[in-house]
CSV table of C-alpha atoms in Angstrom, one decimal:
chain,number,residue,atom,x,y,z
J,151,MET,CA,-19.9,14.0,-18.6
J,152,ALA,CA,-23.0,12.1,-18.8
J,153,ASP,CA,-23.6,9.4,-21.2
J,154,SER,CA,-26.0,7.3,-21.3
J,155,GLU,CA,-24.3,4.7,-23.6
J,156,HIS,CA,-21.3,4.8,-22.3
J,157,PRO,CA,-21.8,6.4,-18.3
J,158,ARG,CA,-18.7,7.8,-16.9
J,159,LEU,CA,-17.9,10.7,-14.8
J,160,ILE,CA,-14.2,12.4,-14.9
J,161,LEU,CA,-13.6,14.3,-11.7
J,162,HIS,CA,-10.6,16.4,-12.1
J,163,ASP,CA,-8.8,17.6,-8.4
J,164,PHE,CA,-11.7,15.3,-6.6
J,165,LEU,CA,-9.1,15.5,-4.3
J,166,SER,CA,-6.8,18.9,-4.1
J,167,LEU,CA,-2.8,18.7,-5.5
J,168,ASP,CA,-2.0,20.1,-2.3
J,169,LEU,CA,-3.9,17.5,-0.6
J,170,CYS,CA,-1.8,14.9,-2.5
J,171,LYS,CA,1.4,16.5,-1.4
J,172,GLY,CA,0.9,15.4,2.2
J,173,PHE,CA,-1.8,18.2,3.9
J,174,THR,CA,-4.6,17.0,5.0
J,175,TYR,CA,-8.2,18.2,4.6
J,176,LYS,CA,-10.8,15.6,6.1
J,177,SER,CA,-8.2,13.6,8.0
J,178,ILE,CA,-7.6,12.8,3.7
J,179,ASP,CA,-4.2,12.0,2.4
J,180,LEU,CA,-3.0,10.4,-0.6
J,181,GLN,CA,0.1,10.7,0.6
J,182,GLU,CA,-0.9,8.6,3.5
J,183,LEU,CA,-2.3,5.9,1.6
J,184,GLU,CA,1.0,6.0,-0.9
J,185,PHE,CA,3.4,5.3,2.7
J,186,ILE,CA,0.4,2.1,3.4
J,187,HIS,CA,1.5,1.1,0.2
J,188,LYS,CA,4.7,1.0,-0.3
J,189,SER,CA,5.3,-0.7,3.7
J,190,CYS,CA,2.7,-3.3,3.0
J,191,SER,CA,2.1,-4.3,-0.6
J,192,THR,CA,2.5,-8.1,-2.2
J,193,ILE,CA,2.4,-9.5,-5.6
J,194,GLY,CA,-0.3,-8.5,-7.8
J,195,TYR,CA,-2.9,-10.3,-9.3
J,196,ARG,CA,-1.4,-8.5,-12.6
J,197,GLU,CA,2.7,-9.5,-14.3
J,198,ASN,CA,4.4,-5.9,-12.7
J,199,VAL,CA,1.6,-4.9,-10.9
J,200,PHE,CA,1.6,-4.8,-6.6
J,201,SER,CA,-1.7,-4.5,-4.0
J,202,THR,CA,-2.4,-3.6,-0.7
J,203,THR,CA,-5.7,-4.9,-0.1
J,204,LEU,CA,-7.8,-3.7,3.2
J,205,SER,CA,-7.8,-8.2,4.4
J,206,HIS,CA,-3.9,-7.9,3.6
J,207,LEU,CA,-3.5,-5.3,6.3
J,208,ILE,CA,-5.6,-7.4,8.8
J,209,ALA,CA,-3.8,-10.5,8.1
J,210,THR,CA,-0.7,-9.1,8.6
J,211,ASN,CA,-1.5,-7.0,12.1
J,212,SER,CA,-1.7,-4.0,10.4
J,213,PRO,CA,-5.7,-3.3,11.1
J,214,HIS,CA,-5.5,-0.3,12.6
J,215,LEU,CA,-3.8,1.1,8.9
J,216,ILE,CA,-7.5,0.6,7.1
J,217,LEU,CA,-8.5,3.7,8.8
J,218,PRO,CA,-6.7,5.7,6.7
J,219,PHE,CA,-8.8,4.3,3.4
J,220,LEU,CA,-11.9,5.7,5.1
J,221,PRO,CA,-13.0,9.3,4.9
J,222,ILE,CA,-12.2,8.8,1.1
J,223,ARG,CA,-13.7,5.4,0.5
J,224,GLU,CA,-16.7,6.8,1.8
J,225,LYS,CA,-16.3,10.0,0.1
J,226,LEU,CA,-16.0,8.3,-3.4
J,227,LYS,CA,-19.5,5.9,-2.5
J,228,GLU,CA,-21.3,8.5,-2.0
J,229,LYS,CA,-20.1,10.2,-5.6
J,230,VAL,CA,-21.0,6.5,-6.8
J,231,GLU,CA,-24.3,6.6,-5.8
J,232,GLU,CA,-25.3,10.3,-6.2
J,233,PHE,CA,-23.7,10.4,-10.0
J,234,PHE,CA,-25.8,6.6,-10.9
J,235,GLY,CA,-29.0,7.3,-8.8
J,236,CYS,CA,-28.3,5.0,-6.2
J,237,GLU,CA,-28.7,6.4,-3.2
J,238,TYR,CA,-28.1,3.4,-0.2
J,239,GLU,CA,-28.3,0.8,-2.8
J,240,LEU,CA,-24.5,0.2,-2.9
J,241,PHE,CA,-22.1,-2.0,-1.4
J,242,ILE,CA,-18.5,-1.6,-1.8
J,243,GLU,CA,-16.7,-4.9,-2.9
J,244,PHE,CA,-13.5,-3.7,-3.2
J,245,THR,CA,-11.1,-1.7,-1.8
J,246,GLY,CA,-7.4,-1.8,-2.8
J,247,LEU,CA,-4.1,0.2,-3.1
J,248,ILE,CA,-2.7,-1.1,-6.6
J,249,SER,CA,0.3,0.2,-8.4
J,250,TRP,CA,1.8,-0.3,-12.0
J,251,CYS,CA,5.7,-0.8,-12.1
J,252,LYS,CA,7.2,-1.4,-15.6
J,253,GLY,CA,5.6,-3.2,-18.2
J,254,ALA,CA,2.5,-3.7,-16.5
J,255,SER,CA,-0.8,-3.2,-18.8
J,256,ILE,CA,-4.0,-4.8,-19.9
J,257,GLY,CA,-5.7,-4.4,-22.7
J,258,TRP,CA,-9.5,-4.1,-23.8
J,259,HIS,CA,-11.7,-5.7,-20.8
J,260,SER,CA,-14.6,-5.0,-19.2
J,261,ASP,CA,-14.5,-5.1,-15.1
J,262,ASP,CA,-17.2,-7.8,-15.2
J,263,ASN,CA,-15.5,-10.2,-17.9
J,264,ARG,CA,-14.9,-13.0,-15.6
J,265,PRO,CA,-18.2,-15.2,-13.7
J,266,TYR,CA,-17.0,-14.5,-10.4
J,267,LEU,CA,-17.2,-10.5,-10.9
J,268,LYS,CA,-20.2,-10.7,-12.2
J,269,GLN,CA,-21.3,-9.1,-8.8
J,270,ARG,CA,-19.3,-6.1,-9.7
J,271,ASP,CA,-21.9,-2.7,-10.9
J,272,TYR,CA,-19.3,0.0,-11.1
J,273,ALA,CA,-15.8,1.6,-10.3
J,274,ALA,CA,-14.1,4.6,-9.1
J,275,VAL,CA,-10.4,5.0,-10.1
J,276,CYS,CA,-9.2,8.0,-7.5
J,277,TYR,CA,-5.1,8.8,-8.6
J,278,LEU,CA,-2.7,9.1,-6.2
J,279,ASN,CA,0.1,10.2,-8.3
J,280,SER,CA,0.7,11.7,-11.8
J,281,TYR,CA,0.5,10.9,-15.5
J,282,GLY,CA,4.6,12.2,-17.1
J,283,VAL,CA,5.6,13.2,-13.3
J,284,ASP,CA,5.6,10.0,-11.2
J,285,PHE,CA,5.7,7.6,-14.0
J,286,ASN,CA,5.4,7.5,-17.8
J,287,GLY,CA,2.9,5.1,-19.9
J,288,GLY,CA,0.0,3.8,-18.6
J,289,LEU,CA,-3.1,5.9,-20.1
J,290,PHE,CA,-6.1,4.8,-19.6
J,291,HIS,CA,-7.9,4.4,-22.8
J,292,PHE,CA,-11.8,3.5,-23.4
J,293,GLN,CA,-13.4,2.1,-26.5
J,294,ASP,CA,-16.2,3.5,-27.2
J,295,GLY,CA,-17.1,7.0,-26.1
J,296,ASN,CA,-15.8,10.1,-25.0
J,297,PRO,CA,-13.1,10.8,-23.7
J,298,ALA,CA,-11.3,8.0,-25.3
J,299,THR,CA,-8.0,8.7,-23.8
J,300,PHE,CA,-7.8,9.6,-19.5
J,301,VAL,CA,-4.2,11.1,-18.7
J,302,PRO,CA,-4.0,10.3,-15.1
J,303,MET,CA,-3.2,13.5,-13.4
J,304,ALA,CA,-2.5,12.6,-8.7
J,305,GLY,CA,-6.1,13.7,-7.5
J,306,ASP,CA,-8.1,13.1,-9.9
J,307,VAL,CA,-10.9,9.9,-10.1
J,308,LEU,CA,-12.8,8.3,-12.6
J,309,ILE,CA,-16.1,6.2,-12.4
J,310,TYR,CA,-17.5,4.4,-14.3
J,311,THR,CA,-19.7,1.1,-14.9
J,312,ALA,CA,-18.5,-2.3,-14.3
J,313,ASP,CA,-20.4,-3.5,-17.4
J,314,THR,CA,-19.7,-3.5,-21.6
J,315,ARG,CA,-20.5,0.4,-22.2
J,316,ASN,CA,-16.8,0.9,-20.5
J,317,VAL,CA,-14.8,-1.4,-22.0
J,318,HIS,CA,-11.5,-0.3,-21.3
J,319,SER,CA,-7.4,-0.5,-21.6
J,320,VAL,CA,-4.3,0.7,-20.4
J,321,GLU,CA,-1.1,1.2,-21.7
J,322,GLU,CA,1.6,-0.2,-20.5
J,323,ILE,CA,4.3,1.7,-18.3
J,324,THR,CA,7.2,2.7,-19.4
J,325,ASN,CA,9.1,3.9,-16.0
J,326,GLY,CA,8.0,4.8,-13.1
J,327,GLU,CA,5.2,3.2,-10.5
J,328,ARG,CA,1.7,4.3,-11.4
J,329,LEU,CA,-0.5,4.4,-8.4
J,330,THR,CA,-3.9,3.7,-7.6
J,331,LEU,CA,-7.0,3.4,-4.6
J,332,THR,CA,-9.4,1.8,-6.4
J,333,LEU,CA,-12.9,1.1,-5.8
J,334,TRP,CA,-15.5,-2.0,-7.3
J,335,PHE,CA,-19.2,-0.8,-5.8
J,336,THR,CA,-22.2,-3.8,-5.7
J,337,ARG,CA,-25.6,-3.7,-5.3
J,338,ASP,CA,-25.2,-7.5,-4.1
J,339,LYS,CA,-24.5,-7.5,0.0
J,340,SER,CA,-23.6,-10.6,-0.3
J,341,HIS,CA,-20.3,-9.4,-1.8
J,342,ASP,CA,-20.2,-7.4,0.8
J,343,GLU,CA,-16.5,-6.3,2.2
J,344,ASP,CA,-17.7,-4.5,5.2
J,345,ILE,CA,-18.7,-8.0,6.6
J,346,LYS,CA,-16.1,-10.4,5.4
J,347,LEU,CA,-14.2,-7.9,6.7
J,348,ILE,CA,-15.7,-7.6,10.5
J,349,SER,CA,-16.2,-11.7,9.9
J,350,SER,CA,-11.8,-11.2,10.4
J,351,LEU,CA,-11.4,-8.3,12.5
J,352,SER,CA,-14.1,-9.5,14.9
J,353,LYS,CA,-11.1,-13.1,15.2
J,354,HIS,CA,-8.5,-11.0,15.4
J,355,PRO,CA,-6.7,-10.3,19.0
J,356,CYS,CA,-7.4,-6.4,17.8
J,357,ASN,CA,-11.1,-7.6,19.6
J,358,SER,CA,-9.5,-9.0,22.4
J,359,SER,CA,-8.9,-8.1,26.1
J,360,ASP,CA,-5.7,-9.0,25.6
J,361,THR,CA,-2.6,-7.0,25.0
J,362,TYR,CA,0.8,-6.3,25.3
J,363,SER,CA,3.5,-3.7,25.5
J,364,LYS,CA,3.3,-3.0,21.5
J,365,PRO,CA,-0.2,-4.5,19.7
J,366,TYR,CA,0.5,-3.3,16.4
J,367,LEU,CA,3.9,-4.7,15.4
J,368,PRO,CA,3.1,-6.0,11.8
J,369,PHE,CA,3.7,-9.5,11.3
J,370,PRO,CA,4.6,-10.5,7.5
J,371,ALA,CA,2.6,-13.1,5.4
J,372,SER,CA,4.4,-16.0,3.6
J,373,GLN,CA,6.9,-15.6,1.4
J,374,ASN,CA,6.0,-16.2,-1.7
J,375,MET,CA,3.2,-13.3,-1.3
J,376,TYR,CA,6.4,-11.6,-1.6
J,377,TRP,CA,8.5,-13.0,-4.1
J,378,PHE,CA,9.2,-11.2,-8.0
J,379,PRO,CA,8.7,-12.7,-10.1
J,380,PRO,CA,5.9,-15.0,-8.5
J,381,GLU,CA,7.2,-17.5,-10.7
J,382,GLU,CA,10.2,-17.6,-8.5
J,383,SER,CA,9.4,-17.8,-5.7
J,384,LEU,CA,9.6,-21.6,-5.3
J,385,LYS,CA,13.2,-21.6,-5.6
J,386,TYR,CA,14.4,-17.9,-5.3
J,387,HIS,CA,17.3,-18.7,-7.8
J,388,SER,CA,16.5,-14.9,-9.9
J,389,GLY,CA,14.1,-11.9,-9.1
J,390,PHE,CA,13.5,-10.2,-5.7
J,391,ASP,CA,12.0,-9.8,-2.1
J,392,ILE,CA,10.0,-6.9,-2.7
J,393,ARG,CA,10.1,-5.0,0.6
J,394,CYS,CA,14.4,-5.9,0.6
J,395,GLY,CA,13.9,-4.0,-3.8
J,396,ARG,CA,11.9,-1.3,-1.3
J,397,LEU,CA,14.9,-1.2,0.5
J,398,HIS,CA,17.1,-1.6,-1.6
J,399,VAL,CA,16.4,1.9,-4.0
J,400,LEU,CA,15.7,4.3,-1.4
J,401,GLY,CA,19.7,3.1,-0.4
J,402,TYR,CA,19.2,1.4,2.9
J,403,GLN,CA,20.0,-2.7,3.5
J,404,ILE,CA,19.4,-4.7,6.2
J,405,CYS,CA,21.3,-6.4,9.0
J,406,CYS,CA,20.3,-9.9,11.2
J,407,LYS,CA,20.6,-9.8,14.8
J,408,ASP,CA,23.6,-12.3,15.0
J,409,ALA,CA,25.3,-14.9,12.8
J,410,ARG,CA,23.5,-17.4,14.8
J,411,VAL,CA,20.8,-17.0,13.1
J,412,LYS,CA,22.0,-17.1,9.4
J,413,SER,CA,23.4,-19.6,10.3
J,414,SER,CA,20.4,-21.6,11.5
J,415,LEU,CA,17.8,-20.2,9.2
J,416,ASP,CA,17.8,-19.3,5.2
J,417,PHE,CA,16.9,-16.0,4.3
J,418,SER,CA,13.3,-15.7,4.1
J,419,ASP,CA,12.9,-17.0,8.2
J,420,ILE,CA,15.8,-14.3,8.8
J,421,LEU,CA,13.1,-11.7,7.5
J,422,LEU,CA,11.1,-12.9,10.3
J,423,GLU,CA,13.3,-12.3,12.9
J,424,PRO,CA,14.9,-8.6,14.5
J,425,LEU,CA,17.0,-6.6,12.6
J,426,HIS,CA,19.2,-3.7,11.5
J,427,LEU,CA,18.6,-1.0,9.7
J,428,VAL,CA,21.9,0.2,7.5
J,429,LYS,CA,22.7,3.4,4.9
J,430,GLY,CA,26.4,3.6,3.6
J,431,ASN,CA,28.5,2.1,6.5
J,432,ASP,CA,26.0,3.1,9.6
J,433,LEU,CA,24.2,1.2,11.4
J,434,PHE,CA,21.5,1.8,13.3
J,435,ASP,CA,21.5,0.3,16.7
J,436,LYS,CA,18.2,-0.5,17.3
J,437,GLU,CA,16.2,-3.4,16.7
J,438,PHE,CA,13.2,-3.8,14.5
J,439,SER,CA,10.5,-6.6,14.7
J,440,ASN,CA,10.8,-8.3,11.3
J,441,ILE,CA,11.3,-6.8,7.3
J,442,LEU,CA,7.9,-5.1,7.9
J,443,HIS,CA,8.0,-3.6,10.8
J,444,LEU,CA,11.3,-1.9,9.6
J,445,LEU,CA,10.1,-0.6,6.0
J,446,GLN,CA,7.1,0.5,7.8
J,447,VAL,CA,9.7,2.8,9.8
J,448,VAL,CA,12.0,3.8,6.5
J,449,GLN,CA,8.4,4.6,4.3
J,450,PHE,CA,6.7,7.1,7.4
J,451,TYR,CA,10.6,9.1,7.3
J,452,HIS,CA,10.7,8.9,3.5
J,453,TRP,CA,6.5,10.2,3.6
J,454,LYS,CA,7.1,12.6,6.6
J,455,GLY,CA,10.9,13.8,5.6
J,456,PRO,CA,13.2,15.3,7.4
J,457,THR,CA,12.4,18.3,6.5
J,458,GLU,CA,8.5,18.1,8.0
J,459,LEU,CA,10.2,17.3,11.5
J,460,LYS,CA,11.5,19.4,14.8
J,461,ARG,CA,14.7,17.8,15.6
J,462,PHE,CA,14.9,17.2,19.0
J,463,LYS,CA,17.0,14.3,19.6
J,464,MET,CA,20.2,16.1,19.5
J,465,GLU,CA,22.3,13.1,22.1
J,466,ALA,CA,23.5,10.5,20.5
J,467,MET,CA,21.5,8.7,17.7
J,468,ASN,CA,22.0,5.0,18.4
J,469,VAL,CA,24.0,4.7,15.4
J,470,VAL,CA,27.8,2.9,14.8
J,471,GLN,CA,29.7,1.2,12.6
J,472,VAL,CA,29.0,-1.4,10.6
J,473,SER,CA,32.3,-4.3,12.1
J,474,MET,CA,33.7,-6.2,9.1
J,475,SER,CA,31.6,-9.3,10.8
J,476,GLN,CA,28.9,-7.6,9.7
J,477,GLN,CA,29.9,-6.3,6.4
J,478,GLU,CA,29.8,-9.7,5.7
J,479,GLU,CA,26.5,-11.0,6.8
J,480,ILE,CA,24.9,-7.5,4.7
J,481,ARG,CA,26.3,-8.7,1.1
J,482,LEU,CA,25.2,-12.1,2.0
J,483,LEU,CA,21.5,-11.7,3.3
J,484,LYS,CA,21.3,-9.3,0.1
J,485,VAL,CA,22.7,-11.2,-2.5
J,486,GLU,CA,19.9,-14.0,-0.7
J,487,SER,CA,17.4,-11.2,-0.9
J,488,LEU,CA,18.3,-9.3,-4.7
J,489,LYS,CA,19.3,-12.2,-6.5
J,490,ASP,CA,18.3,-9.3,-9.4
J,491,GLU,CA,18.9,-5.7,-8.0
J,492,ASP,CA,18.6,-4.3,-11.3
J,493,LEU,CA,15.6,-6.2,-11.8
J,494,ALA,CA,14.4,-4.2,-8.4
J,495,GLU,CA,15.5,-0.9,-9.6
J,496,VAL,CA,14.0,-1.3,-13.1
J,497,ILE,CA,10.5,-2.0,-11.0
J,498,PHE,CA,10.8,0.5,-8.6
J,499,ASN,CA,13.1,3.0,-9.9
J,500,GLY,CA,10.8,5.8,-9.0
J,501,GLY,CA,10.9,4.7,-5.5
J,502,GLY,CA,11.7,8.4,-5.0
J,503,SER,CA,14.3,9.7,-1.6
J,504,VAL,CA,14.8,12.1,0.3
J,505,GLU,CA,18.3,13.4,2.1
J,506,HIS,CA,18.6,10.9,5.3
J,507,ASP,CA,19.6,12.4,8.5
J,508,TRP,CA,20.0,10.3,11.5
J,509,VAL,CA,18.5,12.5,13.8
J,510,SER,CA,15.4,12.8,11.9
J,511,PHE,CA,15.3,9.0,11.6
J,512,CYS,CA,15.1,8.5,15.5
J,513,ASP,CA,12.5,11.5,15.5
J,514,VAL,CA,10.7,8.9,12.9
J,515,VAL,CA,11.5,5.6,15.6
J,516,ASP,CA,9.1,7.8,18.0
J,517,LEU,CA,6.7,9.8,15.7
J,518,TRP,CA,5.3,6.2,14.2
J,519,GLU,CA,5.5,4.1,17.6
J,520,ALA,CA,3.0,7.5,17.9
J,521,TYR,CA,0.9,7.6,14.9
J,522,THR,CA,1.0,3.8,15.1
J,523,SER,CA,-0.3,3.5,18.9
J,524,ASN,CA,-3.2,6.4,17.9
J,525,LEU,CA,-4.9,4.2,15.4
J,526,TRP,CA,-4.8,1.7,17.2
J,527,ASP,CA,-6.1,2.9,20.0
J,528,ASN,CA,-9.0,4.5,17.4
J,529,LEU,CA,-9.3,0.7,15.2
J,530,VAL,CA,-10.0,-0.7,19.5
J,531,PHE,CA,-12.7,2.3,20.2
J,532,ARG,CA,-14.5,2.1,16.9
J,533,LEU,CA,-14.5,-2.2,16.1
J,534,PRO,CA,-17.5,-2.1,19.0
J,535,ASP,CA,-19.8,-0.2,16.5
J,536,TRP,CA,-18.7,-2.0,13.4
J,537,ILE,CA,-19.5,-4.9,15.1
J,538,GLU,CA,-23.3,-3.9,16.1
J,539,ASN,CA,-23.8,-2.5,12.7
J,540,GLN,CA,-22.1,-4.9,10.1
J,541,SER,CA,-20.4,-2.3,8.9
J,542,ILE,CA,-17.5,0.4,8.8
J,543,PHE,CA,-17.9,3.7,8.6
J,544,TYR,CA,-15.9,6.4,9.8
J,545,GLU,CA,-18.1,9.0,11.8
């Protein structure tokens, strides 16, 4: 699709549909990226937009979750350099998972349309889900040149120049959640994302000889990064916490460790404390260290799904009935974290669901531990080479 006036490239099925539904190929799994986003995202840069950046993963003690990005990140960089004839000239300026929910849109613009964005030369957008299946609206339009409209489907990639030769817009999302992996590329080494990320990783505990039993447990960022809409984050009189909102649309609630925590801390502090997962009248009698830990395990369960799991644990499942006092704690915490649960359902109504099974969920807790521990060890192994080369790479 070469066009000298409006250089752009559309790659249909760049990553196979089977891949998008959970099968790995060359270590790339789009559904894994969806799991990361739905368990780690924060309020995004536009209204009704949510984002997961690599720097945020480092800041919330989940630097190991950078690794699943790397194969597709490198593959996209190679394709951009090949198409634009600039092999070995580009640096990745930004990598992020970005989801657009109901009401999100953007008018005509180029991706370098602000003084602080002038370093951007090229963009690559990889779609992780499909128009008409996972979301409605959200069509991508170019102002000039052909094709004028791009209909996003899972596994497709859209590559274009970031300047005024490819002015574009995105229609308003009318339903569901449109999820992309978006990268921008630059020729300016001073904006190399890798160098900034490596600087953060060099100061992170993963680069220390000090170890403890579970160094990979996540820790949330500041509460205002999770409250939607963000303008309500100073008073929390309306809106909802997006982590609790994600759990809510999947049919889960949370319970704090004990009533004394609730009586001495506000709800945002409670989310940093040990929590239990609740489904209906069942309480999973295992503590999660904080809301991010709990959410990662739940989203991991919905990524893998109970039908894919071998049911090893046919013995007691650590599930107990919610007590009367716990019911009141659950209700109060829900009231505080979901001031507007209807809004949460509107925004995340494309959250998807699987049939919940406590036996499978018990298995998932161990699988999540193994998955996360393996990624952490892999990161620790690779980090010295990254620091030495000042570059993040997979091989």
